[in-house]
PDB file of C-alpha atoms in Angstrom:
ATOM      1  CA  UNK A 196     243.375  99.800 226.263  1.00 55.00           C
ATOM      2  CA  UNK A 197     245.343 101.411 229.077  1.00 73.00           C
ATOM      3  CA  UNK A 198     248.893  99.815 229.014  1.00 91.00           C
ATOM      4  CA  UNK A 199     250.604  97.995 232.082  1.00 97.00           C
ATOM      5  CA  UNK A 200     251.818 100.465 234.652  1.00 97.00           C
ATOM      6  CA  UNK A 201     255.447  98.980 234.769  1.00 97.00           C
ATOM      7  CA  UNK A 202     255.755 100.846 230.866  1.00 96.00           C
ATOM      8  CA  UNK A 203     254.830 103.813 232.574  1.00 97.00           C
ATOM      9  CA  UNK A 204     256.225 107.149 233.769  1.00 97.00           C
ATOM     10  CA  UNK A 205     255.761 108.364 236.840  1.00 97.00           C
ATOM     11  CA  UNK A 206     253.948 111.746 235.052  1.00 97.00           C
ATOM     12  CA  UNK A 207     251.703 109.377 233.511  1.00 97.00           C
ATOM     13  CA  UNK A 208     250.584 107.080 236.444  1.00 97.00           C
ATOM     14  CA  UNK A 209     249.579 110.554 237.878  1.00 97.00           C
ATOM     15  CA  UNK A 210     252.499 111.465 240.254  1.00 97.00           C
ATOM     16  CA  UNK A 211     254.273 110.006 242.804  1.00 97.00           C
ATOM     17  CA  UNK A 212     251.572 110.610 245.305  1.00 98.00           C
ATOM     18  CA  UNK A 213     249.116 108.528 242.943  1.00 98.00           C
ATOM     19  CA  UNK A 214     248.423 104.952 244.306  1.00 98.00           C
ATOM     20  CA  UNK A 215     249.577 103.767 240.657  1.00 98.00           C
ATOM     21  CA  UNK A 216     253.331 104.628 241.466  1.00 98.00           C
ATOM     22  CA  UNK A 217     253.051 103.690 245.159  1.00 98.00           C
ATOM     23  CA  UNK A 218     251.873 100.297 243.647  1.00 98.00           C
ATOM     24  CA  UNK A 219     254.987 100.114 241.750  1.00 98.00           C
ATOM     25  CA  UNK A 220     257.591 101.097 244.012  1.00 98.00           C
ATOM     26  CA  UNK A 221     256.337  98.471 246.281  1.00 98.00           C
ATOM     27  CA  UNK A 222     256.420  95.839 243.848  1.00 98.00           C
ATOM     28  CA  UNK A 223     259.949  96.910 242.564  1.00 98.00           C
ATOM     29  CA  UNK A 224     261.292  96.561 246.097  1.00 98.00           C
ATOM     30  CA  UNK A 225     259.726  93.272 246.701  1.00 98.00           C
ATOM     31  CA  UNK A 226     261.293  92.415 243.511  1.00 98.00           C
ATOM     32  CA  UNK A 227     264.778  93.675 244.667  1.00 98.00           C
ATOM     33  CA  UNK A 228     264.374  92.066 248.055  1.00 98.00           C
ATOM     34  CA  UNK A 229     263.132  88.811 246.455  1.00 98.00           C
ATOM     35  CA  UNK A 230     266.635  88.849 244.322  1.00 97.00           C
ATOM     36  CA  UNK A 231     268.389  89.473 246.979  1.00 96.00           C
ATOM     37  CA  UNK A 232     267.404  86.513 249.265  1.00 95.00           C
ATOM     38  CA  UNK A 233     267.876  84.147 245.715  1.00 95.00           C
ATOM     39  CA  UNK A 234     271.331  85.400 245.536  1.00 93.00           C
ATOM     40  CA  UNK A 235     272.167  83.585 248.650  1.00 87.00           C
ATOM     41  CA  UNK A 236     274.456  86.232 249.643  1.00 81.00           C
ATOM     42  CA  UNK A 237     275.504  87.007 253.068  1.00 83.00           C
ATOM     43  CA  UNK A 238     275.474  85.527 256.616  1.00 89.00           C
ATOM     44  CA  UNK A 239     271.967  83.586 257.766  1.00 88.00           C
ATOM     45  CA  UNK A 240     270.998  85.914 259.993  1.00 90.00           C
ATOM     46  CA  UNK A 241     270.941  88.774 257.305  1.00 92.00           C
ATOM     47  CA  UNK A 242     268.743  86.278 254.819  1.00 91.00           C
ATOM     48  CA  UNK A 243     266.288  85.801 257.750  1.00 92.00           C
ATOM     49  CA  UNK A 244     266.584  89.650 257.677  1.00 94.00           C
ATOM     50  CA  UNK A 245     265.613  89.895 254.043  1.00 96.00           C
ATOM     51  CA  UNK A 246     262.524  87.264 254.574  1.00 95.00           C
ATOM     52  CA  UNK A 247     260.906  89.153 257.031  1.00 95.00           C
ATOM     53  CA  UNK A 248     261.249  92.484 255.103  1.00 97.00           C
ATOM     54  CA  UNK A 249     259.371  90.225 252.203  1.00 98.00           C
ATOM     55  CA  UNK A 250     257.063  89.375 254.099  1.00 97.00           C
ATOM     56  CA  UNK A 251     256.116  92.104 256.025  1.00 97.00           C
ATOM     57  CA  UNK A 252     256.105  94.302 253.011  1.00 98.00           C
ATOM     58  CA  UNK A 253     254.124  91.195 251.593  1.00 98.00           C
ATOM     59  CA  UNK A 254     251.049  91.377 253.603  1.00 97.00           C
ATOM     60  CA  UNK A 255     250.683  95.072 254.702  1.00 97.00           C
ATOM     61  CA  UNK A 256     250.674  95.676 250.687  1.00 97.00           C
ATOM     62  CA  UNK A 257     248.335  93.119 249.991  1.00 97.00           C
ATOM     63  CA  UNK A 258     245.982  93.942 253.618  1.00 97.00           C
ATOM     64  CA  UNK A 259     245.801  97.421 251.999  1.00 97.00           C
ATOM     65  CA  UNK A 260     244.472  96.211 249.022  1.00 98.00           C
ATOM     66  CA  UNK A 261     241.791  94.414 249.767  1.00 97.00           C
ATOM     67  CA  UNK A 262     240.707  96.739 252.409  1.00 97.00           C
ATOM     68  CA  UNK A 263     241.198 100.079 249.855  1.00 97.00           C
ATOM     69  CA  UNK A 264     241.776  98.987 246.564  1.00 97.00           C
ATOM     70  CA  UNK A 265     240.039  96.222 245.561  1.00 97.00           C
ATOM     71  CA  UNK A 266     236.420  97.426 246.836  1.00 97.00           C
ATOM     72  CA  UNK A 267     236.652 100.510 244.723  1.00 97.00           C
ATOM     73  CA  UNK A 268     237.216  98.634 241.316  1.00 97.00           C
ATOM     74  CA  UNK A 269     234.460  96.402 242.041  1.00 97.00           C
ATOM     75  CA  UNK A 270     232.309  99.807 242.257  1.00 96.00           C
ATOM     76  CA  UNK A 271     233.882 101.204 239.210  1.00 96.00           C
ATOM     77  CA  UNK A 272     234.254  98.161 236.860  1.00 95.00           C
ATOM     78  CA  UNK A 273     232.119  95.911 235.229  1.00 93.00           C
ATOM     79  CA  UNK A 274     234.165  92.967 235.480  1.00 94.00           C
ATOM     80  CA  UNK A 275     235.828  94.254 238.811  1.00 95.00           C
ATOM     81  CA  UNK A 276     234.236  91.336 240.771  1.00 96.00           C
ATOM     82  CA  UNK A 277     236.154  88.645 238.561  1.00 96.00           C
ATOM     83  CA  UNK A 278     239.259  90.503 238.780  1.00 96.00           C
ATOM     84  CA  UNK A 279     239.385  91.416 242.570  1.00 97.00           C
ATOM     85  CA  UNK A 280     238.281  87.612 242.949  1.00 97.00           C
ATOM     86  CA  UNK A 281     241.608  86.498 240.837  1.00 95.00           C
ATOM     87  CA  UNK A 282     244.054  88.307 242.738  1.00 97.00           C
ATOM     88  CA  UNK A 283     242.447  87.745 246.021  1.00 97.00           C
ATOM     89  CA  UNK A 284     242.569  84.463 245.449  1.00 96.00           C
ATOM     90  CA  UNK A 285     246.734  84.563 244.539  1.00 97.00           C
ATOM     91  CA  UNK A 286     246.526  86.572 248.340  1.00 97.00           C
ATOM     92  CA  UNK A 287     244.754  83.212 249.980  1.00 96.00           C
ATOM     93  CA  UNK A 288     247.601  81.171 248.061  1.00 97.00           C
ATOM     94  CA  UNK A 289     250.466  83.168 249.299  1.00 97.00           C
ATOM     95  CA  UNK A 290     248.737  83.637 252.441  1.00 96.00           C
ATOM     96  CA  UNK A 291     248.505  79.715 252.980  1.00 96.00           C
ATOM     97  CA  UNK A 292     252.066  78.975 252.069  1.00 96.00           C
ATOM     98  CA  UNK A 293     254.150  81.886 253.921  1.00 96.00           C
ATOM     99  CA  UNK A 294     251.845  80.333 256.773  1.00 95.00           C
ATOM    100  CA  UNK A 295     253.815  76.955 256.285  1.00 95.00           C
ATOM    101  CA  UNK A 296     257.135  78.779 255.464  1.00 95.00           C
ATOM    102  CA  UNK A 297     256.923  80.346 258.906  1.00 92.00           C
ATOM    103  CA  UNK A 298     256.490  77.067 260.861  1.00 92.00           C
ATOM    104  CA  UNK A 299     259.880  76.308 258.963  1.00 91.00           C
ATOM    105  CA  UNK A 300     263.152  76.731 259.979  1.00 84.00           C
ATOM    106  CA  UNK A 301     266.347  77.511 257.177  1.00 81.00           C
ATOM    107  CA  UNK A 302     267.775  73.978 257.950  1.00 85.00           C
ATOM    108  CA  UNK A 303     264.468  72.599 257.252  1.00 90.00           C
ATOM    109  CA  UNK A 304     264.372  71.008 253.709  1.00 87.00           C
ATOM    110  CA  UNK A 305     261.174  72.573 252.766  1.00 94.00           C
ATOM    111  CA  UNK A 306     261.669  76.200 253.759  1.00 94.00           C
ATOM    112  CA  UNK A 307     263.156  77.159 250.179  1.00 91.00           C
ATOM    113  CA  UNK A 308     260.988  75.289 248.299  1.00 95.00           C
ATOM    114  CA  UNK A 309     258.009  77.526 249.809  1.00 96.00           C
ATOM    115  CA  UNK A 310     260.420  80.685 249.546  1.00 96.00           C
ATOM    116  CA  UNK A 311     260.399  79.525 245.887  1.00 96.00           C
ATOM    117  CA  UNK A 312     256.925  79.080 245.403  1.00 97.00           C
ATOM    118  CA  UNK A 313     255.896  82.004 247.758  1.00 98.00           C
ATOM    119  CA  UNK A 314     258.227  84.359 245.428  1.00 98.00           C
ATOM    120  CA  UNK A 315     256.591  82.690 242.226  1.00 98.00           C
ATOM    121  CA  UNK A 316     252.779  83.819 243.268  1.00 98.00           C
ATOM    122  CA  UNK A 317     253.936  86.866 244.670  1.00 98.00           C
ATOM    123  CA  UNK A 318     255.126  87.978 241.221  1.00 98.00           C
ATOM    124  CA  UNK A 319     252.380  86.421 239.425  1.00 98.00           C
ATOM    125  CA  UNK A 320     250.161  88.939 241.511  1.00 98.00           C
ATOM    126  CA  UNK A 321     252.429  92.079 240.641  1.00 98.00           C
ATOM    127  CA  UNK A 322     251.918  90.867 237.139  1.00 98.00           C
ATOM    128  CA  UNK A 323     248.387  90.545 237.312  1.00 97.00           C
ATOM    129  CA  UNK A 324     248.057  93.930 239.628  1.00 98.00           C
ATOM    130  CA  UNK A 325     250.255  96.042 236.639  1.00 98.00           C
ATOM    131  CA  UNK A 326     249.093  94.867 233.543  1.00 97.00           C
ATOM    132  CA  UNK A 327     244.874  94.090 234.817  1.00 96.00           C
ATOM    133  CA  UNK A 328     243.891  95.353 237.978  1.00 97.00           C
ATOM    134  CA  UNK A 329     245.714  98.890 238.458  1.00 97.00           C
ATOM    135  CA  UNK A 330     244.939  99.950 234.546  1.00 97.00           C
ATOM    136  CA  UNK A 331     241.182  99.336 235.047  1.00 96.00           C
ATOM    137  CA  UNK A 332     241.548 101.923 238.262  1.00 96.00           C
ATOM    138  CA  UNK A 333     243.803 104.351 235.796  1.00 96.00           C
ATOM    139  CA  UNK A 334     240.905 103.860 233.251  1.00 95.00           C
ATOM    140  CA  UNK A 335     238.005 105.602 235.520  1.00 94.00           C
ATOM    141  CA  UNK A 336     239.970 107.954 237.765  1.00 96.00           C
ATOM    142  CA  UNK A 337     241.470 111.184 237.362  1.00 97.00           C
ATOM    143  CA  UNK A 338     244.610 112.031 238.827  1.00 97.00           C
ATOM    144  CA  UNK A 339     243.030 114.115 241.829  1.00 98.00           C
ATOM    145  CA  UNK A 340     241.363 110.467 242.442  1.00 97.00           C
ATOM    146  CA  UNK A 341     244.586 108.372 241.967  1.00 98.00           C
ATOM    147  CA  UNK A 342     246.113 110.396 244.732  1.00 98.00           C
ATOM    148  CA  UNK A 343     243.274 110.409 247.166  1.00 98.00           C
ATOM    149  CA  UNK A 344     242.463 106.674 246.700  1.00 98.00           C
ATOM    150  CA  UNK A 345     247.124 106.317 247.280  1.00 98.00           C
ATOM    151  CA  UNK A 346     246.746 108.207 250.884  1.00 98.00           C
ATOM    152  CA  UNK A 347     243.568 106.074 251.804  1.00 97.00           C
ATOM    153  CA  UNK A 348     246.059 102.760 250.572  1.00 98.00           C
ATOM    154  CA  UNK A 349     249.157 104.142 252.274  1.00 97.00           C
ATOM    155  CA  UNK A 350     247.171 105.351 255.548  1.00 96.00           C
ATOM    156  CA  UNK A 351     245.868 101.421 255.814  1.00 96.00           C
ATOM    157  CA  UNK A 352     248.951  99.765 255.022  1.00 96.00           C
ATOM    158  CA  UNK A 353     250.809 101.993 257.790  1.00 93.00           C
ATOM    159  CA  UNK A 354     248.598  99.826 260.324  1.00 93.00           C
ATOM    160  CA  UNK A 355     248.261  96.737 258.657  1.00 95.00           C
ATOM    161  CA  UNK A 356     249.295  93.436 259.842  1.00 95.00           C
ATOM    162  CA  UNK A 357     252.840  92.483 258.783  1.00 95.00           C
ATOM    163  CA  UNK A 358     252.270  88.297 258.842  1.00 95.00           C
ATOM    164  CA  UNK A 359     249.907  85.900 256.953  1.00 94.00           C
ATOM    165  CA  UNK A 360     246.300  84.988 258.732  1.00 90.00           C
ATOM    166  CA  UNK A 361     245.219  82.503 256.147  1.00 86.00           C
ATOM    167  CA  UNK A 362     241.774  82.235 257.854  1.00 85.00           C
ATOM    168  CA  UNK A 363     240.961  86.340 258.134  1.00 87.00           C
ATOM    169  CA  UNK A 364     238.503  87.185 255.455  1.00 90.00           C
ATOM    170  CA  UNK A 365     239.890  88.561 252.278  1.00 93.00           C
ATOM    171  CA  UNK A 366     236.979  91.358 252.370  1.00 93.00           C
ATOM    172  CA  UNK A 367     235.713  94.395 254.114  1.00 92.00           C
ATOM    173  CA  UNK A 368     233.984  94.179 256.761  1.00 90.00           C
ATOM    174  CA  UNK A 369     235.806  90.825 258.158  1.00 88.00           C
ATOM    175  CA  UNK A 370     239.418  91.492 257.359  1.00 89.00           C
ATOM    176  CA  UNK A 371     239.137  95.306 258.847  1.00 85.00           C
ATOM    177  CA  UNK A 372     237.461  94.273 262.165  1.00 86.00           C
ATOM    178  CA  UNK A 373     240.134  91.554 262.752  1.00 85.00           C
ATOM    179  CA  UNK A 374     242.818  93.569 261.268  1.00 86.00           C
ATOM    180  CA  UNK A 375     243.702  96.641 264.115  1.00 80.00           C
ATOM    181  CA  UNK A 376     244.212  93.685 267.437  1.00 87.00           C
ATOM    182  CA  UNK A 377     245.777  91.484 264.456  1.00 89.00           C
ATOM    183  CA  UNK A 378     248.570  94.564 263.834  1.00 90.00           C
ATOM    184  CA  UNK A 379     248.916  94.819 267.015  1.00 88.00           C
ATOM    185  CA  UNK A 380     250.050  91.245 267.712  1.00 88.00           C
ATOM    186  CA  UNK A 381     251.722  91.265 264.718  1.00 91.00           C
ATOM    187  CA  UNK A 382     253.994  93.977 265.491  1.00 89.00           C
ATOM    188  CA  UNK A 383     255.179  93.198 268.421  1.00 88.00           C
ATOM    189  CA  UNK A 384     256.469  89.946 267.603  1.00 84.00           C
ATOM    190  CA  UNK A 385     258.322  91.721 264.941  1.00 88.00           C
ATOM    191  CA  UNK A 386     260.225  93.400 267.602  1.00 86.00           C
ATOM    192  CA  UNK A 387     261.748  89.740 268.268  1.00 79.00           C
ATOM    193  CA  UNK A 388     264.990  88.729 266.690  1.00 73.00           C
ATOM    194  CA  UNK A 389     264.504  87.592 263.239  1.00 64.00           C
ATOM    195  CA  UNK A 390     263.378  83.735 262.383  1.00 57.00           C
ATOM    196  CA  UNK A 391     261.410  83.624 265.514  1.00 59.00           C
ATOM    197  CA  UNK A 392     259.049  81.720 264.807  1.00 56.00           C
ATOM    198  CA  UNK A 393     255.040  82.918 265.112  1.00 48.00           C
ATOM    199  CA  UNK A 394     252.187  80.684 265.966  1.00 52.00           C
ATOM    200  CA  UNK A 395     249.630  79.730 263.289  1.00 50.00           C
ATOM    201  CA  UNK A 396     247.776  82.130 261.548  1.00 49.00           C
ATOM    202  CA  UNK A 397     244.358  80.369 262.751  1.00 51.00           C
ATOM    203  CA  UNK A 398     245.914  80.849 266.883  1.00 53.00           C
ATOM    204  CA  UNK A 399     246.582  84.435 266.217  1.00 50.00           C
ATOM    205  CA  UNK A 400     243.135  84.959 264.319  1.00 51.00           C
ATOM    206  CA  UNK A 401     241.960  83.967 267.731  1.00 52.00           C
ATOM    207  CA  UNK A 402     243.183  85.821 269.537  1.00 54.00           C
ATOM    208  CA  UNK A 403     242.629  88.976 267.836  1.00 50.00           C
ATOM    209  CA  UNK A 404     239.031  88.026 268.021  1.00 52.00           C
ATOM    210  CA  UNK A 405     239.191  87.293 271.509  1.00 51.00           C
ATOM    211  CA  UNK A 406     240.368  90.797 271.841  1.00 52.00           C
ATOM    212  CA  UNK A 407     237.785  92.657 269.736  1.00 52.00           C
ATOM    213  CA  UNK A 408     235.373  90.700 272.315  1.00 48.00           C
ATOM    214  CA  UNK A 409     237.289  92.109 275.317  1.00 47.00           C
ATOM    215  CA  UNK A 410     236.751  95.499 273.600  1.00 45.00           C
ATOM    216  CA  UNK A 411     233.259  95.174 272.698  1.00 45.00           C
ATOM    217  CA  UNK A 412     232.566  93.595 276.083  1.00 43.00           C
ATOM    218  CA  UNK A 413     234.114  97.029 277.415  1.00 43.00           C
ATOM    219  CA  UNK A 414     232.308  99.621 275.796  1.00 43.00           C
ATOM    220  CA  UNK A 415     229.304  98.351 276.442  1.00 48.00           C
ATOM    221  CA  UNK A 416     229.550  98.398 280.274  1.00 54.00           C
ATOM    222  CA  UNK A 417     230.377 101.703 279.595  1.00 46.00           C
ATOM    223  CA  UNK A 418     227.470 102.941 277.607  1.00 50.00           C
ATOM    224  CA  UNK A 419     224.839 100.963 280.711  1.00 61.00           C
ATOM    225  CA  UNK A 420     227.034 102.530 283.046  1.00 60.00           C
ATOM    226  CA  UNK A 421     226.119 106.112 281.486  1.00 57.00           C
ATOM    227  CA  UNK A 422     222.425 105.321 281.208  1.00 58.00           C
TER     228      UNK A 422
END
């Protein structure tokens, strides 16, 4: 049995370019980010600061994932259905309650109870990801495989949306259509001070399909018009 990838070298999760280590150097800065906001240190506005990081690292990980990841250990593995479904249903948890922490504000009594219980799933999943999930992929790929299957992960979570949409599908095809006009919202509301608040996932999920209708509305006046 392949062992966790946190008691791993680099060398031996296949490089640095191999999605095993990009896996883990996300997860160790979520975890240093996720100690950081617990320590309570520094002004509010640099907490808020930390939060978004968390989550914006959060869900472009996790969007990656499922889009990338997830589908190629269910062709690989046996039991990759029942493992995919675990952790994609963690993503649905987290999803649902960085949703509510959002709708929050610090001086509401509730925000860091979800903080808590956001940061308690989120490492439940990076436990789940190291020591079930990312073995099983280390198990049936070569290295030349690991690092192919880390560009495809990194190239999606480049473009990924950086905020929870609790109703977007946790699969391919429905989370990739919705997922370019939802990045696109996403990031330009991260280009507002931190701790604005967003709208509900369900508004912006929406929206972005209003937008892929605009777009498929478009091209296809413009394949009659070329008739």
């Amino acid at each position: 049995m392949t062992r966790s990838i946190a008691e791993q070298n680099t060398e031996e999760l296949g490089g640095t370019a191999s999605i095993l280590a990009r896996q883990r150097r996300d997860h160790a800065e979520l975890e240093r980010l996720m100690e950081r906001y617990e320590s309570g240190d520094g002004p509010e506005e640099e907490r808020r600061r930390v939060l978004r990081d968390i989550v914006q690292l959060t869900f472009t990980h996790a969007f990656a994932e499922e889009t990338v990841l997830w589908p190629a250990l269910r062709r690989i593995a046996p039991d990759g259905e029942e493992l995919t479904a675990r952790v994609e249903s963690e993503h649905q948890q987290i999803n649902d309650l960085v949703t509510e922490l959002e709708r929050t504000g610090p001086g509401d009594p509730r925000h860091d109870e979800l903080a808590t219980r956001a940061f308690a799933l989120i490492r439940q999943d990076i436990r789940d990801e190291e020591d079930l999930l990312l073995p099983r992929l280390q198990e049936s790929l070569d290295r030349s495989a690991l690092r192919r299957l880390g560009s495809a992960w990194e190239t999606v979570r480049r473009t990924a949306p950086t905020h929870p949409h609790p109703v977007v599908p946790r699969r391919p095809p429905g989370n990739a259509v919705l997922g370019v006009p939802l990045s696109a919202v996403d990031r330009a509301r991260d280009l507002l001070p931190a701790g604005t608040r967003l709208p509900s996932g369900r508004t912006l999920a929406v929206a972005a399909a209003a937008v892929c209708l605009c777009v498929a509305w478009l091209l296809a006046r413009v394949l009659r018009a070329r008739r």
